[in-house]
Amino acid sequence: MFQASAPGKIILFGEHAVVYGRPAIAAPVTGVQATATVTPGRPGHGLVLELPDVGQRVAVTADSAQQPLAHLAALALHALALDPPPAWVVTVRSTIPLASGLGSGAAAATAIVTALAGAAGVALDPAQVSALVYESEKRFHGTPSGVDNTVIAYGQPVWFVRGQAPEPFALRRPLTLVIGDTGIASPTSIAVGDVRRAWQAEPARSEALFDDISETTWAARRAIEEGDGATLGRLLDRNHGALQALGVSSAELDRLCRAARQAGALGAKLSGGGRGGNMIALTAPAQASQVTAALLAAGATRAFATQIA
Ligand code: PMV
C-alpha cells in the first residue's frame, strides 16, 4: 500500500559536545536503511506496529507511551488528523544495527512517519518529520540534541546546533568513509549520562573539552568546504582524542581507529554515543578496501565503505 525508507547516519564531528550547545556535522549513510510498509489491517483493529527484527507487535493507542516507536506512531496519527486510527499494519524492517551509533531508532521513526503520511496522502516537510521523530528520540535517550532526527529526516549532510534551524551542508568533493562496528551494543543514554555526571563534577574540565571539539568542528567545516582531506583526517584524530578524554571511547574503538590509521586512513574517530558501536575512518577511495580489511582483521564485526556526497 505504501512504503518509505530512511537512511542511517553518522556523526562526522561534534557528538556529545552538541548536547551542550556546540556544533556538530552529521551525514546520512545510504548503505543501511530502515523501511516501513503500510498495509491494510483487520477492520476495527486500528493501527498495529510490527517490528519483526526485535520480535514485537504493538497496538498503537493514544497511550502507547511505553514503546517509543508506538508512541511516535500515535503522535503521527494525531499530526495527520487520522482519527479514528485507520486499520493499518505498519511493518518496519531495518538493516541498521541497533544501539551502534548509526541512528537506527531515528531511521525507523522517520520511515514510520513518512510511510503513514504517504498512506494518508499528506505531504510533510523534513522539519515536520524531524520534529515528530525528535519526540521518539526523547524516549530512546532522555536528552537528545536532535542531531539524529535532523540529519535522517533531511537526508543530507547538515551543520547542526541544538535549538537552531539545521544548515544543509555542501561538500566540495565526496568523502570516502569506512565504517567499522565494534559489535558492542552501547545505549547512547548511558554514555550521555556519564558525560553529564562528569560535567556536573568538573564543569571547567568538561567545558574545555567541549570547546576543543567545537574548534575542531569549525575547522572541519572549512576543510570540507575546501576539499582538504589531509586536514580533515587530522581533525578526526583530534576529535577522537577529545572523546577519549571525555571517557566515551573504549579499548575496542581505540584499536579499530589505530588499525584504520595504520592501514592508510587519513584519520579515524568513534561516531555517535561511543563506548561501543561504530567508528569511522576517512580514506582516499583507493585505500578503502585495504582499510576495510584492516578493520575486520582488528576485530570489527562488520566494516563497509560508503561515500558521503
Ligand atoms: O549514539 P547516537 O548515534 O545516537 O549519537 C548520539 C549523539 C550524542 O551527541 C552523543 C547525543 C545527542 O543527543 O546528540
PDB file of C-alpha atoms and ligand atoms in Angstrom:
ATOM      1  CA  MET A   1       0.000   0.000   0.000  1.00  0.00           C
ATOM      2  CA  PHE A   2       2.731   2.482   0.877  1.00  0.00           C
ATOM      3  CA  GLN A   3       6.427   2.137   1.640  1.00  0.00           C
ATOM      4  CA  ALA A   4       9.069   4.619   2.820  1.00  0.00           C
ATOM      5  CA  SER A   5      12.740   4.264   3.710  1.00  0.00           C
ATOM      6  CA  ALA A   6      15.159   6.298   5.762  1.00  0.00           C
ATOM      7  CA  PRO A   7      18.965   6.071   5.812  1.00  0.00           C
ATOM      8  CA  GLY A   8      21.278   5.516   8.743  1.00  0.00           C
ATOM      9  CA  LYS A   9      23.539   8.344   9.829  1.00  0.00           C
ATOM     10  CA  ILE A  10      26.997   9.046  11.154  1.00  0.00           C
ATOM     11  CA  ILE A  11      28.216  11.962  13.169  1.00  0.00           C
ATOM     12  CA  LEU A  12      31.372  13.229  11.480  1.00  0.00           C
ATOM     13  CA  PHE A  13      32.247  15.759  14.190  1.00  0.00           C
ATOM     14  CA  GLY A  14      30.879  17.068  17.458  1.00  0.00           C
ATOM     15  CA  GLU A  15      28.952  14.285  19.254  1.00  0.00           C
ATOM     16  CA  HIS A  16      28.446  14.798  22.990  1.00  0.00           C
ATOM     17  CA  ALA A  17      29.600  18.450  22.768  1.00  0.00           C
ATOM     18  CA  VAL A  18      26.463  19.023  20.639  1.00  0.00           C
ATOM     19  CA  VAL A  19      24.320  18.227  23.704  1.00  0.00           C
ATOM     20  CA  TYR A  20      25.974  21.299  25.329  1.00  0.00           C
ATOM     21  CA  GLY A  21      25.280  23.745  22.512  1.00  0.00           C
ATOM     22  CA  ARG A  22      28.367  23.168  20.346  1.00  0.00           C
ATOM     23  CA  PRO A  23      28.030  22.457  16.596  1.00  0.00           C
ATOM     24  CA  ALA A  24      28.066  19.015  15.006  1.00  0.00           C
ATOM     25  CA  ILE A  25      28.419  17.798  11.431  1.00  0.00           C
ATOM     26  CA  ALA A  26      26.390  14.715  10.546  1.00  0.00           C
ATOM     27  CA  ALA A  27      25.630  12.914   7.304  1.00  0.00           C
ATOM     28  CA  PRO A  28      23.228  10.227   6.096  1.00  0.00           C
ATOM     29  CA  VAL A  29      24.594   6.751   5.347  1.00  0.00           C
ATOM     30  CA  THR A  30      22.657   5.310   2.457  1.00  0.00           C
ATOM     31  CA  GLY A  31      24.227   1.826   2.585  1.00  0.00           C
ATOM     32  CA  VAL A  32      21.988   0.893   5.521  1.00  0.00           C
ATOM     33  CA  GLN A  33      18.323   1.770   5.948  1.00  0.00           C
ATOM     34  CA  ALA A  34      15.039   1.293   7.747  1.00  0.00           C
ATOM     35  CA  THR A  35      11.897   0.639   5.700  1.00  0.00           C
ATOM     36  CA  ALA A  36       8.290   0.994   6.839  1.00  0.00           C
ATOM     37  CA  THR A  37       5.472  -0.599   4.847  1.00  0.00           C
ATOM     38  CA  VAL A  38       1.819   0.264   5.446  1.00  0.00           C
ATOM     39  CA  THR A  39      -0.668  -2.466   4.507  1.00  0.00           C
ATOM     40  CA  PRO A  40      -4.388  -2.881   5.250  1.00  0.00           C
ATOM     41  CA  GLY A  41      -5.032  -4.459   8.657  1.00  0.00           C
ATOM     42  CA  ARG A  42      -8.083  -6.148  10.162  1.00  0.00           C
ATOM     43  CA  PRO A  43     -11.100  -3.846  10.169  1.00  0.00           C
ATOM     44  CA  GLY A  44     -11.754  -2.465  13.644  1.00  0.00           C
ATOM     45  CA  HIS A  45      -8.257  -3.322  14.898  1.00  0.00           C
ATOM     46  CA  GLY A  46      -6.785   0.144  14.491  1.00  0.00           C
ATOM     47  CA  LEU A  47      -3.110   0.745  13.806  1.00  0.00           C
ATOM     48  CA  VAL A  48      -0.680  -2.078  14.549  1.00  0.00           C
ATOM     49  CA  LEU A  49       3.092  -1.745  14.515  1.00  0.00           C
ATOM     50  CA  GLU A  50       5.042  -4.861  13.539  1.00  0.00           C
ATOM     51  CA  LEU A  51       8.746  -4.905  14.401  1.00  0.00           C
ATOM     52  CA  PRO A  52       9.891  -8.363  13.265  1.00  0.00           C
ATOM     53  CA  ASP A  53      13.595  -7.532  13.760  1.00  0.00           C
ATOM     54  CA  VAL A  54      13.008  -7.267  17.525  1.00  0.00           C
ATOM     55  CA  GLY A  55      10.071  -9.700  17.692  1.00  0.00           C
ATOM     56  CA  GLN A  56       7.481  -7.079  18.712  1.00  0.00           C
ATOM     57  CA  ARG A  57       3.906  -6.418  17.618  1.00  0.00           C
ATOM     58  CA  VAL A  58       2.278  -3.415  19.275  1.00  0.00           C
ATOM     59  CA  ALA A  59      -1.234  -1.991  19.006  1.00  0.00           C
ATOM     60  CA  VAL A  60      -0.938   1.780  18.699  1.00  0.00           C
ATOM     61  CA  THR A  61      -3.273   3.535  21.094  1.00  0.00           C
ATOM     62  CA  ALA A  62      -3.430   7.103  22.365  1.00  0.00           C
ATOM     63  CA  ASP A  63      -1.494   5.956  25.436  1.00  0.00           C
ATOM     64  CA  SER A  64       1.142   3.742  23.770  1.00  0.00           C
ATOM     65  CA  ALA A  65       3.701   5.565  25.856  1.00  0.00           C
ATOM     66  CA  GLN A  66       5.826   2.508  26.682  1.00  0.00           C
ATOM     67  CA  GLN A  67       7.162   1.591  23.256  1.00  0.00           C
ATOM     68  CA  PRO A  68       8.949   4.638  21.762  1.00  0.00           C
ATOM     69  CA  LEU A  69       8.005   3.811  18.160  1.00  0.00           C
ATOM     70  CA  ALA A  70       4.351   3.125  19.082  1.00  0.00           C
ATOM     71  CA  HIS A  71       4.325   6.431  20.941  1.00  0.00           C
ATOM     72  CA  LEU A  72       5.699   8.084  17.821  1.00  0.00           C
ATOM     73  CA  ALA A  73       3.078   6.397  15.609  1.00  0.00           C
ATOM     74  CA  ALA A  74       0.351   7.714  17.933  1.00  0.00           C
ATOM     75  CA  LEU A  75       1.804  11.242  17.627  1.00  0.00           C
ATOM     76  CA  ALA A  76       1.957  10.876  13.844  1.00  0.00           C
ATOM     77  CA  LEU A  77      -1.704   9.786  13.700  1.00  0.00           C
ATOM     78  CA  HIS A  78      -2.601  12.898  15.652  1.00  0.00           C
ATOM     79  CA  ALA A  79      -0.456  15.184  13.444  1.00  0.00           C
ATOM     80  CA  LEU A  80      -2.014  13.639  10.334  1.00  0.00           C
ATOM     81  CA  ALA A  81      -5.534  14.053  11.799  1.00  0.00           C
ATOM     82  CA  LEU A  82      -6.143  10.293  11.389  1.00  0.00           C
ATOM     83  CA  ASP A  83      -8.868   9.942  13.997  1.00  0.00           C
ATOM     84  CA  PRO A  84     -10.189   7.315  14.490  1.00  0.00           C
ATOM     85  CA  PRO A  85      -6.965   5.433  13.669  1.00  0.00           C
ATOM     86  CA  PRO A  86      -7.119   3.585  10.329  1.00  0.00           C
ATOM     87  CA  ALA A  87      -6.943  -0.238  10.366  1.00  0.00           C
ATOM     88  CA  TRP A  88      -3.413  -0.418   9.023  1.00  0.00           C
ATOM     89  CA  VAL A  89      -0.388  -2.531   9.797  1.00  0.00           C
ATOM     90  CA  VAL A  90       2.989  -0.774   9.675  1.00  0.00           C
ATOM     91  CA  THR A  91       5.843  -3.245   9.301  1.00  0.00           C
ATOM     92  CA  VAL A  92       9.346  -1.947   9.988  1.00  0.00           C
ATOM     93  CA  ARG A  93      12.470  -3.742   8.771  1.00  0.00           C
ATOM     94  CA  SER A  94      15.952  -2.384   9.209  1.00  0.00           C
ATOM     95  CA  THR A  95      19.484  -3.207   8.150  1.00  0.00           C
ATOM     96  CA  ILE A  96      20.871  -0.648  10.623  1.00  0.00           C
ATOM     97  CA  PRO A  97      22.492  -2.325  13.644  1.00  0.00           C
ATOM     98  CA  LEU A  98      20.760  -1.345  16.909  1.00  0.00           C
ATOM     99  CA  ALA A  99      22.449   0.773  19.582  1.00  0.00           C
ATOM    100  CA  SER A 100      25.554   1.265  17.475  1.00  0.00           C
ATOM    101  CA  GLY A 101      25.638   4.983  16.705  1.00  0.00           C
ATOM    102  CA  LEU A 102      24.146   4.669  13.223  1.00  0.00           C
ATOM    103  CA  GLY A 103      20.785   6.186  14.099  1.00  0.00           C
ATOM    104  CA  SER A 104      18.688   3.006  13.981  1.00  0.00           C
ATOM    105  CA  GLY A 105      15.911   4.428  16.182  1.00  0.00           C
ATOM    106  CA  ALA A 106      15.630   7.739  14.333  1.00  0.00           C
ATOM    107  CA  ALA A 107      15.686   5.977  10.952  1.00  0.00           C
ATOM    108  CA  ALA A 108      12.883   3.569  11.936  1.00  0.00           C
ATOM    109  CA  ALA A 109      10.893   6.517  13.292  1.00  0.00           C
ATOM    110  CA  THR A 110      11.443   8.581  10.127  1.00  0.00           C
ATOM    111  CA  ALA A 111      10.364   5.675   7.931  1.00  0.00           C
ATOM    112  CA  ILE A 112       7.184   5.201  10.028  1.00  0.00           C
ATOM    113  CA  VAL A 113       6.184   8.873   9.894  1.00  0.00           C
ATOM    114  CA  THR A 114       6.889   9.165   6.158  1.00  0.00           C
ATOM    115  CA  ALA A 115       5.026   5.939   5.355  1.00  0.00           C
ATOM    116  CA  LEU A 116       1.980   6.943   7.441  1.00  0.00           C
ATOM    117  CA  ALA A 117       1.921  10.390   5.806  1.00  0.00           C
ATOM    118  CA  GLY A 118       2.218   8.797   2.367  1.00  0.00           C
ATOM    119  CA  ALA A 119      -0.593   6.329   3.085  1.00  0.00           C
ATOM    120  CA  ALA A 120      -2.738   9.219   4.340  1.00  0.00           C
ATOM    121  CA  GLY A 121      -1.937  11.252   1.228  1.00  0.00           C
ATOM    122  CA  VAL A 122      -0.388  14.076   3.288  1.00  0.00           C
ATOM    123  CA  ALA A 123       2.940  15.719   2.376  1.00  0.00           C
ATOM    124  CA  LEU A 124       5.111  16.510   5.414  1.00  0.00           C
ATOM    125  CA  ASP A 125       8.258  18.615   5.022  1.00  0.00           C
ATOM    126  CA  PRO A 126      11.554  17.461   6.600  1.00  0.00           C
ATOM    127  CA  ALA A 127      11.181  19.901   9.535  1.00  0.00           C
ATOM    128  CA  GLN A 128       7.777  18.395  10.430  1.00  0.00           C
ATOM    129  CA  VAL A 129       9.100  14.825  10.137  1.00  0.00           C
ATOM    130  CA  SER A 130      12.161  15.744  12.206  1.00  0.00           C
ATOM    131  CA  ALA A 131      10.042  17.330  14.970  1.00  0.00           C
ATOM    132  CA  LEU A 132       7.883  14.200  15.287  1.00  0.00           C
ATOM    133  CA  VAL A 133      10.885  11.875  15.288  1.00  0.00           C
ATOM    134  CA  TYR A 134      12.527  14.009  17.982  1.00  0.00           C
ATOM    135  CA  GLU A 135       9.652  13.064  20.303  1.00  0.00           C
ATOM    136  CA  SER A 136      10.504   9.370  19.989  1.00  0.00           C
ATOM    137  CA  GLU A 137      14.238  10.107  20.314  1.00  0.00           C
ATOM    138  CA  LYS A 138      13.446  11.612  23.717  1.00  0.00           C
ATOM    139  CA  ARG A 139      12.033   8.243  24.740  1.00  0.00           C
ATOM    140  CA  PHE A 140      15.070   6.349  23.464  1.00  0.00           C
ATOM    141  CA  HIS A 141      17.526   8.556  25.318  1.00  0.00           C
ATOM    142  CA  GLY A 142      16.375  11.318  27.663  1.00  0.00           C
ATOM    143  CA  THR A 143      18.116  14.475  26.437  1.00  0.00           C
ATOM    144  CA  PRO A 144      18.857  14.084  22.728  1.00  0.00           C
ATOM    145  CA  SER A 145      20.374  17.077  20.971  1.00  0.00           C
ATOM    146  CA  GLY A 146      18.180  16.403  17.929  1.00  0.00           C
ATOM    147  CA  VAL A 147      21.066  15.776  15.533  1.00  0.00           C
ATOM    148  CA  ASP A 148      19.971  12.219  14.617  1.00  0.00           C
ATOM    149  CA  ASN A 149      16.378  13.040  13.686  1.00  0.00           C
ATOM    150  CA  THR A 150      17.535  16.138  11.795  1.00  0.00           C
ATOM    151  CA  VAL A 151      20.122  14.516   9.553  1.00  0.00           C
ATOM    152  CA  ILE A 152      17.915  11.499   8.834  1.00  0.00           C
ATOM    153  CA  ALA A 153      14.726  13.473   8.158  1.00  0.00           C
ATOM    154  CA  TYR A 154      16.598  15.924   5.874  1.00  0.00           C
ATOM    155  CA  GLY A 155      18.511  13.093   4.188  1.00  0.00           C
ATOM    156  CA  GLN A 156      21.583  15.249   3.554  1.00  0.00           C
ATOM    157  CA  PRO A 157      24.724  16.350   5.410  1.00  0.00           C
ATOM    158  CA  VAL A 158      23.913  19.010   7.990  1.00  0.00           C
ATOM    159  CA  TRP A 159      25.640  21.528  10.207  1.00  0.00           C
ATOM    160  CA  PHE A 160      23.662  21.220  13.415  1.00  0.00           C
ATOM    161  CA  VAL A 161      23.430  23.420  16.506  1.00  0.00           C
ATOM    162  CA  ARG A 162      20.872  22.475  19.126  1.00  0.00           C
ATOM    163  CA  GLY A 163      17.788  24.717  19.027  1.00  0.00           C
ATOM    164  CA  GLN A 164      18.704  26.301  15.668  1.00  0.00           C
ATOM    165  CA  ALA A 165      17.440  25.534  12.173  1.00  0.00           C
ATOM    166  CA  PRO A 166      19.843  22.989  10.615  1.00  0.00           C
ATOM    167  CA  GLU A 167      22.046  24.122   7.734  1.00  0.00           C
ATOM    168  CA  PRO A 168      22.179  21.562   4.929  1.00  0.00           C
ATOM    169  CA  PHE A 169      25.831  21.295   4.094  1.00  0.00           C
ATOM    170  CA  ALA A 170      27.649  21.428   0.742  1.00  0.00           C
ATOM    171  CA  LEU A 171      30.659  19.146   0.304  1.00  0.00           C
ATOM    172  CA  ARG A 172      33.367  20.319  -2.074  1.00  0.00           C
ATOM    173  CA  ARG A 173      34.023  16.688  -3.021  1.00  0.00           C
ATOM    174  CA  PRO A 174      32.576  13.359  -1.875  1.00  0.00           C
ATOM    175  CA  LEU A 175      34.148  11.813   1.218  1.00  0.00           C
ATOM    176  CA  THR A 176      35.017   8.137   1.295  1.00  0.00           C
ATOM    177  CA  LEU A 177      34.482   6.705   4.751  1.00  0.00           C
ATOM    178  CA  VAL A 178      34.914   3.226   6.102  1.00  0.00           C
ATOM    179  CA  ILE A 179      32.561   2.430   8.962  1.00  0.00           C
ATOM    180  CA  GLY A 180      33.684  -0.249  11.405  1.00  0.00           C
ATOM    181  CA  ASP A 181      31.429  -1.839  14.022  1.00  0.00           C
ATOM    182  CA  THR A 182      32.855  -2.974  17.373  1.00  0.00           C
ATOM    183  CA  GLY A 183      29.848  -5.300  17.640  1.00  0.00           C
ATOM    184  CA  ILE A 184      29.281  -3.961  21.141  1.00  0.00           C
ATOM    185  CA  ALA A 185      25.766  -2.582  21.629  1.00  0.00           C
ATOM    186  CA  SER A 186      26.006   0.581  23.648  1.00  0.00           C
ATOM    187  CA  PRO A 187      22.890   2.572  24.513  1.00  0.00           C
ATOM    188  CA  THR A 188      23.504   6.268  23.903  1.00  0.00           C
ATOM    189  CA  SER A 189      21.738   7.167  27.161  1.00  0.00           C
ATOM    190  CA  ILE A 190      24.479   5.557  29.272  1.00  0.00           C
ATOM    191  CA  ALA A 191      27.376   7.431  27.661  1.00  0.00           C
ATOM    192  CA  VAL A 192      25.360  10.679  27.629  1.00  0.00           C
ATOM    193  CA  GLY A 193      24.526  10.205  31.340  1.00  0.00           C
ATOM    194  CA  ASP A 194      28.188   9.565  32.244  1.00  0.00           C
ATOM    195  CA  VAL A 195      29.283  12.692  30.352  1.00  0.00           C
ATOM    196  CA  ARG A 196      26.657  14.669  32.251  1.00  0.00           C
ATOM    197  CA  ARG A 197      27.848  13.370  35.636  1.00  0.00           C
ATOM    198  CA  ALA A 198      31.470  14.229  34.753  1.00  0.00           C
ATOM    199  CA  TRP A 199      30.362  17.723  33.645  1.00  0.00           C
ATOM    200  CA  GLN A 200      28.494  18.211  36.934  1.00  0.00           C
ATOM    201  CA  ALA A 201      31.520  17.053  38.949  1.00  0.00           C
ATOM    202  CA  GLU A 202      34.146  19.047  36.999  1.00  0.00           C
ATOM    203  CA  PRO A 203      32.396  21.612  34.788  1.00  0.00           C
ATOM    204  CA  ALA A 204      35.521  23.548  33.775  1.00  0.00           C
ATOM    205  CA  ARG A 205      37.289  20.419  32.516  1.00  0.00           C
ATOM    206  CA  SER A 206      34.265  19.238  30.508  1.00  0.00           C
ATOM    207  CA  GLU A 207      33.572  22.707  29.088  1.00  0.00           C
ATOM    208  CA  ALA A 208      37.206  22.958  27.913  1.00  0.00           C
ATOM    209  CA  LEU A 209      36.847  19.624  26.104  1.00  0.00           C
ATOM    210  CA  PHE A 210      33.545  20.731  24.522  1.00  0.00           C
ATOM    211  CA  ASP A 211      35.277  23.940  23.359  1.00  0.00           C
ATOM    212  CA  ASP A 212      38.106  21.909  21.875  1.00  0.00           C
ATOM    213  CA  ILE A 213      35.565  19.747  19.995  1.00  0.00           C
ATOM    214  CA  SER A 214      33.789  22.898  18.817  1.00  0.00           C
ATOM    215  CA  GLU A 215      37.049  24.329  17.408  1.00  0.00           C
ATOM    216  CA  THR A 216      37.720  21.014  15.671  1.00  0.00           C
ATOM    217  CA  THR A 217      34.217  21.002  14.172  1.00  0.00           C
ATOM    218  CA  TRP A 218      34.578  24.565  12.829  1.00  0.00           C
ATOM    219  CA  ALA A 219      37.972  23.683  11.321  1.00  0.00           C
ATOM    220  CA  ALA A 220      36.425  20.544   9.808  1.00  0.00           C
ATOM    221  CA  ARG A 221      33.717  22.627   8.164  1.00  0.00           C
ATOM    222  CA  ARG A 222      36.401  24.727   6.466  1.00  0.00           C
ATOM    223  CA  ALA A 223      38.357  21.608   5.425  1.00  0.00           C
ATOM    224  CA  ILE A 224      35.196  20.014   3.976  1.00  0.00           C
ATOM    225  CA  GLU A 225      34.325  23.191   2.077  1.00  0.00           C
ATOM    226  CA  GLU A 226      37.886  23.354   0.725  1.00  0.00           C
ATOM    227  CA  GLY A 227      38.031  19.617  -0.066  1.00  0.00           C
ATOM    228  CA  ASP A 228      41.161  19.242   2.129  1.00  0.00           C
ATOM    229  CA  GLY A 229      41.145  15.533   3.048  1.00  0.00           C
ATOM    230  CA  ALA A 230      44.532  15.511   4.806  1.00  0.00           C
ATOM    231  CA  THR A 231      43.449  18.233   7.247  1.00  0.00           C
ATOM    232  CA  LEU A 232      40.076  16.597   7.728  1.00  0.00           C
ATOM    233  CA  GLY A 233      41.810  13.331   8.660  1.00  0.00           C
ATOM    234  CA  ARG A 234      43.936  15.053  11.311  1.00  0.00           C
ATOM    235  CA  LEU A 235      40.804  16.717  12.685  1.00  0.00           C
ATOM    236  CA  LEU A 236      39.056  13.328  13.001  1.00  0.00           C
ATOM    237  CA  ASP A 237      42.032  12.124  15.076  1.00  0.00           C
ATOM    238  CA  ARG A 238      41.867  15.243  17.240  1.00  0.00           C
ATOM    239  CA  ASN A 239      38.114  14.823  17.802  1.00  0.00           C
ATOM    240  CA  HIS A 240      38.695  11.186  18.789  1.00  0.00           C
ATOM    241  CA  GLY A 241      41.302  12.330  21.332  1.00  0.00           C
ATOM    242  CA  ALA A 242      38.829  14.718  22.952  1.00  0.00           C
ATOM    243  CA  LEU A 243      36.179  11.968  23.081  1.00  0.00           C
ATOM    244  CA  GLN A 244      38.729   9.699  24.777  1.00  0.00           C
ATOM    245  CA  ALA A 245      39.322  12.439  27.338  1.00  0.00           C
ATOM    246  CA  LEU A 246      35.540  12.671  27.871  1.00  0.00           C
ATOM    247  CA  GLY A 247      35.608   8.955  28.685  1.00  0.00           C
ATOM    248  CA  VAL A 248      33.327   7.730  25.908  1.00  0.00           C
ATOM    249  CA  SER A 249      35.826   5.708  23.867  1.00  0.00           C
ATOM    250  CA  SER A 250      36.767   2.098  24.644  1.00  0.00           C
ATOM    251  CA  ALA A 251      39.684  -0.259  24.050  1.00  0.00           C
ATOM    252  CA  GLU A 252      37.838  -1.727  21.033  1.00  0.00           C
ATOM    253  CA  LEU A 253      37.098   1.669  19.449  1.00  0.00           C
ATOM    254  CA  ASP A 254      40.696   2.782  20.020  1.00  0.00           C
ATOM    255  CA  ARG A 255      42.021  -0.436  18.472  1.00  0.00           C
ATOM    256  CA  LEU A 256      39.862  -0.056  15.358  1.00  0.00           C
ATOM    257  CA  CYS A 257      40.874   3.617  14.940  1.00  0.00           C
ATOM    258  CA  ARG A 258      44.574   2.667  15.218  1.00  0.00           C
ATOM    259  CA  ALA A 259      44.163  -0.188  12.735  1.00  0.00           C
ATOM    260  CA  ALA A 260      42.487   2.147  10.224  1.00  0.00           C
ATOM    261  CA  ARG A 261      45.274   4.732  10.512  1.00  0.00           C
ATOM    262  CA  GLN A 262      47.962   2.047  10.157  1.00  0.00           C
ATOM    263  CA  ALA A 263      46.208   0.784   7.012  1.00  0.00           C
ATOM    264  CA  GLY A 264      46.483   4.226   5.415  1.00  0.00           C
ATOM    265  CA  ALA A 265      43.341   6.047   6.571  1.00  0.00           C
ATOM    266  CA  LEU A 266      43.739   9.843   6.757  1.00  0.00           C
ATOM    267  CA  GLY A 267      42.137   9.849  10.220  1.00  0.00           C
ATOM    268  CA  ALA A 268      39.627   7.991  12.376  1.00  0.00           C
ATOM    269  CA  LYS A 269      37.279   8.513  15.305  1.00  0.00           C
ATOM    270  CA  LEU A 270      34.390   6.910  17.132  1.00  0.00           C
ATOM    271  CA  SER A 271      30.999   8.073  15.875  1.00  0.00           C
ATOM    272  CA  GLY A 272      27.858   8.526  17.977  1.00  0.00           C
ATOM    273  CA  GLY A 273      27.469   7.844  21.667  1.00  0.00           C
ATOM    274  CA  GLY A 274      30.656   5.756  21.925  1.00  0.00           C
ATOM    275  CA  ARG A 275      31.789   3.007  24.358  1.00  0.00           C
ATOM    276  CA  GLY A 276      30.801   0.541  21.650  1.00  0.00           C
ATOM    277  CA  GLY A 277      29.035   0.965  18.358  1.00  0.00           C
ATOM    278  CA  ASN A 278      30.795   2.265  15.302  1.00  0.00           C
ATOM    279  CA  MET A 279      33.888   4.187  14.329  1.00  0.00           C
ATOM    280  CA  ILE A 280      34.564   5.968  11.050  1.00  0.00           C
ATOM    281  CA  ALA A 281      37.768   6.321   9.058  1.00  0.00           C
ATOM    282  CA  LEU A 282      38.375   8.785   6.222  1.00  0.00           C
ATOM    283  CA  THR A 283      40.309   7.302   3.320  1.00  0.00           C
ATOM    284  CA  ALA A 284      41.287   8.012  -0.247  1.00  0.00           C
ATOM    285  CA  PRO A 285      38.910   5.936  -2.446  1.00  0.00           C
ATOM    286  CA  ALA A 286      41.806   3.671  -3.482  1.00  0.00           C
ATOM    287  CA  GLN A 287      42.585   2.807   0.162  1.00  0.00           C
ATOM    288  CA  ALA A 288      39.013   1.931   1.174  1.00  0.00           C
ATOM    289  CA  SER A 289      39.244  -1.826   0.630  1.00  0.00           C
ATOM    290  CA  GLN A 290      42.563  -2.072   2.481  1.00  0.00           C
ATOM    291  CA  VAL A 291      41.176  -0.086   5.438  1.00  0.00           C
ATOM    292  CA  THR A 292      38.024  -2.255   5.446  1.00  0.00           C
ATOM    293  CA  ALA A 293      40.167  -5.411   5.544  1.00  0.00           C
ATOM    294  CA  ALA A 294      42.333  -3.990   8.347  1.00  0.00           C
ATOM    295  CA  LEU A 295      39.255  -3.207  10.462  1.00  0.00           C
ATOM    296  CA  LEU A 296      37.900  -6.739  10.024  1.00  0.00           C
ATOM    297  CA  ALA A 297      41.339  -8.160  10.899  1.00  0.00           C
ATOM    298  CA  ALA A 298      41.401  -5.959  14.036  1.00  0.00           C
ATOM    299  CA  GLY A 299      38.106  -7.428  15.249  1.00  0.00           C
ATOM    300  CA  ALA A 300      35.356  -5.314  13.659  1.00  0.00           C
ATOM    301  CA  THR A 301      32.197  -7.430  13.381  1.00  0.00           C
ATOM    302  CA  ARG A 302      31.360  -5.584  10.206  1.00  0.00           C
ATOM    303  CA  ALA A 303      33.029  -2.924   8.103  1.00  0.00           C
ATOM    304  CA  PHE A 304      31.912  -1.245   4.924  1.00  0.00           C
ATOM    305  CA  ALA A 305      32.922   1.694   2.779  1.00  0.00           C
ATOM    306  CA  THR A 306      30.443   4.434   1.965  1.00  0.00           C
ATOM    307  CA  GLN A 307      30.531   7.747   0.128  1.00  0.00           C
ATOM    308  CA  ILE A 308      29.162  10.927   1.664  1.00  0.00           C
ATOM    309  CA  ALA A 309      28.228  13.092  -1.295  1.00  0.00           C
TER     310      ALA A 309
HETATM  311  O1  PMV B   1      24.660   7.256  19.535  1.00  0.00           O
HETATM  312  P1  PMV B   1      23.989   8.125  18.522  1.00  0.00           P
HETATM  313  O2  PMV B   1      24.425   7.900  17.144  1.00  0.00           O
HETATM  314  O3  PMV B   1      22.514   8.205  18.684  1.00  0.00           O
HETATM  315  O4  PMV B   1      24.555   9.607  18.736  1.00  0.00           O
HETATM  316  C1  PMV B   1      24.348  10.297  19.886  1.00  0.00           C
HETATM  317  C2  PMV B   1      24.977  11.637  19.748  1.00  0.00           C
HETATM  318  C3  PMV B   1      25.197  12.309  21.074  1.00  0.00           C
HETATM  319  O5  PMV B   1      25.790  13.574  20.776  1.00  0.00           O
HETATM  320  C4  PMV B   1      26.153  11.505  21.934  1.00  0.00           C
HETATM  321  C5  PMV B   1      23.899  12.515  21.819  1.00  0.00           C
HETATM  322  C6  PMV B   1      22.963  13.522  21.194  1.00  0.00           C
HETATM  323  O6  PMV B   1      21.815  13.558  21.612  1.00  0.00           O
HETATM  324  O7  PMV B   1      23.381  14.310  20.322  1.00  0.00           O
END
